[in-house]
CSV table of C-alpha atoms and ligand atoms in Angstrom, one decimal:
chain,number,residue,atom,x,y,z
A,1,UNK,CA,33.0,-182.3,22.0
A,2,UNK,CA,34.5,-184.0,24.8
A,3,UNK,CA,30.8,-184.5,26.7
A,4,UNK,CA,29.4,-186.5,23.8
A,5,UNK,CA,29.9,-190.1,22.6
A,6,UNK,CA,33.6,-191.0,21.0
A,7,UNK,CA,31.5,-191.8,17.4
A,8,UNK,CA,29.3,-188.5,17.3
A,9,UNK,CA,32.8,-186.3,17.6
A,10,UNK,CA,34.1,-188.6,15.3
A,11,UNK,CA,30.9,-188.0,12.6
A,12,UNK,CA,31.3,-184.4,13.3
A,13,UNK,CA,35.0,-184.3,12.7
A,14,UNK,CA,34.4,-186.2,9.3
A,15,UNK,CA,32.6,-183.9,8.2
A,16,UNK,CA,34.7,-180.7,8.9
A,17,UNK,CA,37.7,-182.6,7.7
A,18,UNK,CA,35.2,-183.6,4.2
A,19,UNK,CA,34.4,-179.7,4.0
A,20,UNK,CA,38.3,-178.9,4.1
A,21,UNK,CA,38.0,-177.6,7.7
A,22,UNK,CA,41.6,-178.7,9.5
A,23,UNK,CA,40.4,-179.8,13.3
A,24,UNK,CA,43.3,-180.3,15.3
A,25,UNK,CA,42.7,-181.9,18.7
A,26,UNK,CA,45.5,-182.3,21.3
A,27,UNK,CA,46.7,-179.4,20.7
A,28,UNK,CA,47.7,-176.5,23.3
A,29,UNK,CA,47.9,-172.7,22.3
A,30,UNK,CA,51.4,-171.6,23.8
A,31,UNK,CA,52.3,-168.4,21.7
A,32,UNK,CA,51.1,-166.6,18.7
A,33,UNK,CA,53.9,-164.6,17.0
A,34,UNK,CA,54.3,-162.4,13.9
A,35,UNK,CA,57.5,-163.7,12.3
A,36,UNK,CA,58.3,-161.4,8.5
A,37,UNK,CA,55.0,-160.2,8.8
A,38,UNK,CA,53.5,-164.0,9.2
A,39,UNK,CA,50.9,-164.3,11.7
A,40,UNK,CA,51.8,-168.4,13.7
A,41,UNK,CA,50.6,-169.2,16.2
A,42,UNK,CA,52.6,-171.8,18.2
A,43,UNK,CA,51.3,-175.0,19.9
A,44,UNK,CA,52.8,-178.3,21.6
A,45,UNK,CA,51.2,-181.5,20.2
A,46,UNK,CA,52.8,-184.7,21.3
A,47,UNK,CA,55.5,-183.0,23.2
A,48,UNK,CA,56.7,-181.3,20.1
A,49,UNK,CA,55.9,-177.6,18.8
A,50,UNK,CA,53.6,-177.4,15.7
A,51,UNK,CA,52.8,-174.1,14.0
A,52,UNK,CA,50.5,-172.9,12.5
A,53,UNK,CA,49.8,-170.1,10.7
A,54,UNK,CA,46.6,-167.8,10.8
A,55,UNK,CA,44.7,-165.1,9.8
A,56,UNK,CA,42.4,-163.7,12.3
A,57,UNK,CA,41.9,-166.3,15.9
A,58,UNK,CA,38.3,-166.2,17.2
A,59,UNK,CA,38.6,-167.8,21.1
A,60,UNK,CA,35.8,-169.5,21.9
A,61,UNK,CA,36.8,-171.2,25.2
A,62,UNK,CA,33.7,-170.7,27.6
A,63,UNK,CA,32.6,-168.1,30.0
A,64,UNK,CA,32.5,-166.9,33.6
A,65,UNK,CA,29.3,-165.8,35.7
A,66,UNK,CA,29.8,-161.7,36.4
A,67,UNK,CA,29.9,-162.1,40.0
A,68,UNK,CA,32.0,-158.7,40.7
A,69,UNK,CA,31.4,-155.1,40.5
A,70,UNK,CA,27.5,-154.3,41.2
A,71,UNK,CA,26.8,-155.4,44.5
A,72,UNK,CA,27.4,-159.3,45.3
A,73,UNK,CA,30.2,-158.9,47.3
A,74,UNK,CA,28.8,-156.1,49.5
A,75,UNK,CA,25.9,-157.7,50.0
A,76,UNK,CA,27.8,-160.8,50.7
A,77,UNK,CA,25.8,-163.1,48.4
A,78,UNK,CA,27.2,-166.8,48.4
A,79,UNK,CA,29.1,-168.3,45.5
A,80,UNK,CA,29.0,-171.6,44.4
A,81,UNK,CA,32.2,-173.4,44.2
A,82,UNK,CA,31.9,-173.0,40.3
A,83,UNK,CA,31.9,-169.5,41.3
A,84,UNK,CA,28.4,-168.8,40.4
A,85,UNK,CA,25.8,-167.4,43.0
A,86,UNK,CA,24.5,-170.0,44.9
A,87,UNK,CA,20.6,-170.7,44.9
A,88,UNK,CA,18.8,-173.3,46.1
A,89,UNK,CA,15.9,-175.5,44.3
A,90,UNK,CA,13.5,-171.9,44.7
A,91,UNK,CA,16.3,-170.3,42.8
A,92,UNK,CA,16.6,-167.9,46.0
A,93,UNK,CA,20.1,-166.8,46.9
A,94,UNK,CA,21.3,-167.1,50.6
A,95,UNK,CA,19.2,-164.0,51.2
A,96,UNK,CA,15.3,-165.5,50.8
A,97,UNK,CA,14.2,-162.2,48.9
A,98,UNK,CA,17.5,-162.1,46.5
A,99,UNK,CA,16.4,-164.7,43.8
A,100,UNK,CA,18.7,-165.2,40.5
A,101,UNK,CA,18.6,-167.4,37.6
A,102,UNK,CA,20.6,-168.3,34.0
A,103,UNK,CA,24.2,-168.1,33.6
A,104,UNK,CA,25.1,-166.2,36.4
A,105,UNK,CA,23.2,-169.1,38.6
A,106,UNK,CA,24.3,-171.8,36.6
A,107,UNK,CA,24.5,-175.0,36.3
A,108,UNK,CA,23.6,-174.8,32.9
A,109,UNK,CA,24.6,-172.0,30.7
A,110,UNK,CA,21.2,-171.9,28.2
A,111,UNK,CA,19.0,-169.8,27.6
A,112,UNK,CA,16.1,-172.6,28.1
A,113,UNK,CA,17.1,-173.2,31.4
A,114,UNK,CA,17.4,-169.3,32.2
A,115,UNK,CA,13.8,-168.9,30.9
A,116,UNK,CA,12.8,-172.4,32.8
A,117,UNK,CA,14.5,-170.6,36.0
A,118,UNK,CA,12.7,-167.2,35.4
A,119,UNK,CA,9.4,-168.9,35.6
A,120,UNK,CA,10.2,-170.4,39.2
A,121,UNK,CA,11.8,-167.3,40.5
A,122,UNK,CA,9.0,-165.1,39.3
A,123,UNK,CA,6.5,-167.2,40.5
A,124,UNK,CA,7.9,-168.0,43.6
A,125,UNK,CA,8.7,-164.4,44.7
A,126,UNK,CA,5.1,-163.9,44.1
A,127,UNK,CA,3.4,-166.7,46.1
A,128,UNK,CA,6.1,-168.5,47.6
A,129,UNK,CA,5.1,-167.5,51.0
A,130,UNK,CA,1.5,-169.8,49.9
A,131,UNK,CA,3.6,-172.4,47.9
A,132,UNK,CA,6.8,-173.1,46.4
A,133,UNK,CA,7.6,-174.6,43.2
A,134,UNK,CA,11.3,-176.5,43.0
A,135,UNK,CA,13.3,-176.5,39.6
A,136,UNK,CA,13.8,-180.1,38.2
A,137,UNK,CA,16.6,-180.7,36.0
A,138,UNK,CA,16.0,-184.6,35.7
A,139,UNK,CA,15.3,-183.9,32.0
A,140,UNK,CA,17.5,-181.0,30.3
A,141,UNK,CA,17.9,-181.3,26.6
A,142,UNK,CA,21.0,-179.2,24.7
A,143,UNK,CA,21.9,-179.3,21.2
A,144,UNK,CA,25.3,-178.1,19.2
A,145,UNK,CA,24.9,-176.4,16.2
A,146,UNK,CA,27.3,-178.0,13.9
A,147,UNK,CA,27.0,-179.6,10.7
A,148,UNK,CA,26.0,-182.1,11.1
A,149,UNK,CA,24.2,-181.0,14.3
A,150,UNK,CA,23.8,-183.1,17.6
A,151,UNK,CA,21.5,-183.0,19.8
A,152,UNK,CA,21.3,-185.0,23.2
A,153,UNK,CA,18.8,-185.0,26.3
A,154,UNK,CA,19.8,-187.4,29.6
A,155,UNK,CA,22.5,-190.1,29.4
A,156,UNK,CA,24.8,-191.1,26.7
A,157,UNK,CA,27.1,-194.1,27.1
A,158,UNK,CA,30.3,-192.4,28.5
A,159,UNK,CA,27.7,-190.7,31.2
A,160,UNK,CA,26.0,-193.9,32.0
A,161,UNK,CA,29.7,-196.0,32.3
A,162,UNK,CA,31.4,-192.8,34.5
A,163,UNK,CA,27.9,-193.2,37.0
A,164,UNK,CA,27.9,-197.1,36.7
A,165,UNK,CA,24.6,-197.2,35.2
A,166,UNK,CA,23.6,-200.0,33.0
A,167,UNK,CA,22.0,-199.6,29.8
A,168,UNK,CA,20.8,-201.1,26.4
A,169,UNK,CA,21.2,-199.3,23.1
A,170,UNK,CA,19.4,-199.2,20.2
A,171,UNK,CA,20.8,-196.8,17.2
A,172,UNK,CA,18.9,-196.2,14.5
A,173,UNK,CA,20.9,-194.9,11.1
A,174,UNK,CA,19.2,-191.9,9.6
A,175,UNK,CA,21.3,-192.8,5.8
A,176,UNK,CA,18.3,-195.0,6.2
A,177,UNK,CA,15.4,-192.4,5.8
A,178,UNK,CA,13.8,-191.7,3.2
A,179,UNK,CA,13.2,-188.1,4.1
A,180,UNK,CA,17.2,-187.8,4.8
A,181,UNK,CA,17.5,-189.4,1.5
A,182,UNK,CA,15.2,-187.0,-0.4
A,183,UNK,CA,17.0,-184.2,1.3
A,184,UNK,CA,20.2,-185.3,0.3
A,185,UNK,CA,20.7,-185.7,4.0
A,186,UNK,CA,21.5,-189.3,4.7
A,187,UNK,CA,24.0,-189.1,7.3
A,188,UNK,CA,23.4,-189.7,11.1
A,189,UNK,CA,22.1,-191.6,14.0
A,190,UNK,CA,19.3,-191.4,16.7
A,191,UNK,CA,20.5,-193.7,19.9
A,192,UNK,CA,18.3,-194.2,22.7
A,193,UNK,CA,19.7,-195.5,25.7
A,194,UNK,CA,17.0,-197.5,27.8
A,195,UNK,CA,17.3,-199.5,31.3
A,196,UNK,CA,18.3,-203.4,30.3
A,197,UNK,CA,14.9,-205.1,29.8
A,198,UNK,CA,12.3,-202.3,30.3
A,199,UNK,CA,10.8,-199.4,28.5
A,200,UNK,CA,12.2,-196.4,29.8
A,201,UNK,CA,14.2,-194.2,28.0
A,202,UNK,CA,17.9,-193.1,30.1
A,203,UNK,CA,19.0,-190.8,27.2
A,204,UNK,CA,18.9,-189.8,24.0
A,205,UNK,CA,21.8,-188.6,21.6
A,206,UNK,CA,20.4,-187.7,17.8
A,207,UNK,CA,23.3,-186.7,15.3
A,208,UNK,CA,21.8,-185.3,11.7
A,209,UNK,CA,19.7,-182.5,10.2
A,210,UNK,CA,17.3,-180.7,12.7
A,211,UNK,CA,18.4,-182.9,15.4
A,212,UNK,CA,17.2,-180.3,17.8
A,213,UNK,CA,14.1,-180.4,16.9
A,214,UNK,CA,13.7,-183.9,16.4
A,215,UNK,CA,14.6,-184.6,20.0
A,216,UNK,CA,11.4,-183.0,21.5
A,217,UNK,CA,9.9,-186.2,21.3
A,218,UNK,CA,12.2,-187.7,23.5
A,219,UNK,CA,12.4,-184.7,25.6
A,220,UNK,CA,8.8,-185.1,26.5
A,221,UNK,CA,8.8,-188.2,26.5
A,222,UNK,CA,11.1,-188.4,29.4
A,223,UNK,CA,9.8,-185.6,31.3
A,224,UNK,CA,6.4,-187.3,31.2
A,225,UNK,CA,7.6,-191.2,31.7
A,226,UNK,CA,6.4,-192.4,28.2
A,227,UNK,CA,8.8,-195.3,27.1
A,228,UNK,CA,9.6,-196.3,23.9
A,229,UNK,CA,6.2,-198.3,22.7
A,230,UNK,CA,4.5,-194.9,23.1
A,231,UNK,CA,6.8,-193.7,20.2
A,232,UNK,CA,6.3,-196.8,18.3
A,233,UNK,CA,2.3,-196.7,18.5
A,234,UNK,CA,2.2,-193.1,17.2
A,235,UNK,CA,2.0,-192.5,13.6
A,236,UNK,CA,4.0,-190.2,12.5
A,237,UNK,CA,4.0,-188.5,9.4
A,238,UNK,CA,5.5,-189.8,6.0
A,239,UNK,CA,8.0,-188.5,4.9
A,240,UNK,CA,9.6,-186.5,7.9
A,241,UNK,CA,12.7,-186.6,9.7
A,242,UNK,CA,10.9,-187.1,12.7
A,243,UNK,CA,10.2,-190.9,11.7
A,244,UNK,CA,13.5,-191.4,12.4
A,245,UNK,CA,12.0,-191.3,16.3
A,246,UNK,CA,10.2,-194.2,15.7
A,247,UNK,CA,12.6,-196.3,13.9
A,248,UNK,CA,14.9,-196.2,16.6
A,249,UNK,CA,12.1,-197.1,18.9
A,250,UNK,CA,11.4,-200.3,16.1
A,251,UNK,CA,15.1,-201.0,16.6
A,252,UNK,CA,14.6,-201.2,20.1
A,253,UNK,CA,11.1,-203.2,20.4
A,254,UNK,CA,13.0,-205.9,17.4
A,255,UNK,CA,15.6,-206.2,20.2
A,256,UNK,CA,13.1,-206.9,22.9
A,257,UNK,CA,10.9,-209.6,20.5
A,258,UNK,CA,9.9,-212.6,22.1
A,259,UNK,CA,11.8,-215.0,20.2
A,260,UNK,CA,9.9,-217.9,21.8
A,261,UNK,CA,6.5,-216.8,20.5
A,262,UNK,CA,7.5,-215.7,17.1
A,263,UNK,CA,9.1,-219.2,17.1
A,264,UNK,CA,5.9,-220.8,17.8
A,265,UNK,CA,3.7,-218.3,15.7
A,266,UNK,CA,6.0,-219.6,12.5
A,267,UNK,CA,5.4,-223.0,12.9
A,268,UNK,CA,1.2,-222.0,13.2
A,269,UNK,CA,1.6,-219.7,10.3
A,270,UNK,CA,3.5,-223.1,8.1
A,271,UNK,CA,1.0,-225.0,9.3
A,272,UNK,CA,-2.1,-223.4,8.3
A,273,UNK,CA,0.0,-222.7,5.1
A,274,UNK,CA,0.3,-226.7,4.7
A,275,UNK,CA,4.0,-226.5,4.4
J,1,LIG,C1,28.4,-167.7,21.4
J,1,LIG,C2,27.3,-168.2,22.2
J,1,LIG,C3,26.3,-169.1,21.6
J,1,LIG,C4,25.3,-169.6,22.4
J,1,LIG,N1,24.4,-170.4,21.8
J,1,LIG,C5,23.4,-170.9,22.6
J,1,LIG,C6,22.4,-171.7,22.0
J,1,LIG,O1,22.5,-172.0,20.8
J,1,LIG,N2,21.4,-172.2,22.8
J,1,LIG,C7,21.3,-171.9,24.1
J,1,LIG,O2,20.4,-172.3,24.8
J,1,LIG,N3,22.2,-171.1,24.7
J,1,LIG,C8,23.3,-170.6,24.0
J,1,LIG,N4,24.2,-169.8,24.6
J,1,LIG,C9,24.1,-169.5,26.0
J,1,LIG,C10,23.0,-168.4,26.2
J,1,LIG,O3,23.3,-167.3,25.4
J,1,LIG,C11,23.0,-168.1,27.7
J,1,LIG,O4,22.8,-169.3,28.4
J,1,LIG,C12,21.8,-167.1,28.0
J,1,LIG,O5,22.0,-165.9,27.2
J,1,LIG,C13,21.8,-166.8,29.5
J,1,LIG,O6,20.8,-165.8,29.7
J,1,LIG,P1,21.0,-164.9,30.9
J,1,LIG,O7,19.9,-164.0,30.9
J,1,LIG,O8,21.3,-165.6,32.2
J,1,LIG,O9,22.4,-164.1,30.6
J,1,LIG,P2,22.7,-163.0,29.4
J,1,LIG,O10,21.9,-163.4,28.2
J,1,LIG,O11,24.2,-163.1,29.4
J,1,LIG,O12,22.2,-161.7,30.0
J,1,LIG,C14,22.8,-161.0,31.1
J,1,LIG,C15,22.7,-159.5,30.8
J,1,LIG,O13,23.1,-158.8,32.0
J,1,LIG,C16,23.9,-157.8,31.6
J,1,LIG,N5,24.8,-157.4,32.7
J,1,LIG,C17,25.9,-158.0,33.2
J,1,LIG,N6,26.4,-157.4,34.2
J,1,LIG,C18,25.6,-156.3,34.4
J,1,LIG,C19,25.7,-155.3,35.4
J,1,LIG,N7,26.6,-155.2,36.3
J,1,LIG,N8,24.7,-154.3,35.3
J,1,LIG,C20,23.7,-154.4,34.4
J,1,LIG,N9,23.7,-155.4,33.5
J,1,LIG,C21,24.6,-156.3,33.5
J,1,LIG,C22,24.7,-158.3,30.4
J,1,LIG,O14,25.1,-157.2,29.6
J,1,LIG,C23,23.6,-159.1,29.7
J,1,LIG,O15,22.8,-158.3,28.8
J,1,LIG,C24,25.2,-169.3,23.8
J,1,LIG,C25,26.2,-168.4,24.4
J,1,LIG,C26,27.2,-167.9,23.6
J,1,LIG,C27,28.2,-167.0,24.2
């Protein structure tokens, strides 16, 4: 998971290693082999060769756009350098009527942003020669489905350090929850990455049960410019998962307290105690 933050792989990886699953990173496939009837494949770790024996191999490595073999190259339809066919912000290709959208367009690979795409090819096909609509990709959330899953929309930390970008963090643990606890689910984190000294939210990364679906909030948040007060005022319900949201933006407004007035309102509150 080399995209996401060192401690989410690492809570991932825990966890496989907890359910007996063997993860071996740093490792490169060189060979497999059948050796007396033993299926190995062999791999160089650390300059040395490791084997490992196997049963059945399922390669999941990525995928390619199909840019060959019905009509691109005839036509002469631009590729992108990542060898994907080329469209501009009106997901038209370099012929104005050829429009194309999801995989084969890139640059994601999801079938959200295919079905976000569709919407601005269709519509533009259809009344761009009134008005055209651009895609916007400011705000694309993803998730991986493993146990424990992770979800993330905008920056994490290694994004923001690789661009320069400074940010705050505020990570709220979901062992915390009672909902996680209830479910038996206490594992996890929801970290929200916010521009040092303001409300607004750079990225979010959630790690934990139904973290998909727990990072719509953010998701619209971000897409509509709500920070993390918004979060904070609205009641959510007890006891959900979704709380979670809201304790990480607690986390984050206890960072931002005004120590200077709480200060002050302690010696009011002792006085009017008469200590
Ligand atoms: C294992 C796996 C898991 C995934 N999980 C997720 C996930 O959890 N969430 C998510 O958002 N995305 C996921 N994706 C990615 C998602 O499937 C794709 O982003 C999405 O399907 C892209 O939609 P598409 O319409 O662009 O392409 P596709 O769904 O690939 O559709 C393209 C179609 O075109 C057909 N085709 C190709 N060439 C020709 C031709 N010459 N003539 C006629 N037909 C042709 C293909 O057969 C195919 O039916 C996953 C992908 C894989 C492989």
């Amino acid at each position: 998971m080399a995209r996401e933050d060192a401690e989410v792989s690492a809570l991932v990886q825990a966890r496989f290693n907890q359910e007996g699953v063997d993860v071996k990173v740093n490792h490169t496939a060189k060979q497999f082999v059948i050796e007396n009837g033993e299926k190995i494949l062999l791999a160089e770790h650390d300059g040395q060769t490791v084997r490992i024996a196997f049963d059945q191999v399922l390669v999941a490595i990525g995928r390619a756009a199909n840019v060959q073999g019905y009509g691109v190259e005839e036509l002469g339809i631009a590729l992108s350098p990542r060898k994907t066919l080329d469209t501009n912000p009106f997901q038209q290709t370099n012929y104005p009527n050829i429009y194309a959208v999801g995989d084969v367009a890139g640059p994601y690979q999801f079938t959200h942003t295919a079905a976000y795409q569709a919407w601005y090819a269709a519509v533009n096909a259809l009344f761009g020669q009134f008005k055209k609509f651009r895609t916007d990709y400011s705000v694309i959330p993803w998730s991986t489905f493993v146990d424990p899953e992770v979800a993330r929309v905008g920056l994490n930390e290694q994004d923001a350090q690789a661009q320069g970008i400074a940010y705050e963090v505020s990570t709220y643990g979901i062992d915390d929850l009672d909902r996680a606890i209830a479910d038996g689910e206490a594992h996890g984190f929801v970290k929200v990455l916010t521009v040092p000294g303001k409300d607004k939210i750079l990225g979010v990364t959630i790690v934990g049960e139904h973290a998909g679906d727990l990072l719509a909030e953010f998701v619209l948040a971000m897409k509509h410019g709500l920070g993390l007060n918004k979060i904070l005022g609205t009641i959510h319900t007890y006891p959900t998962l979704a709380e979670a949201n809201k304790y990480a933006a607690g986390v984050w407004k206890r960072n931002h307290a005004p120590q200077r007035v709480l200060t002050w309102l302690g010696r009011y509150h002792a006085w009017r105690r008469g200590t």
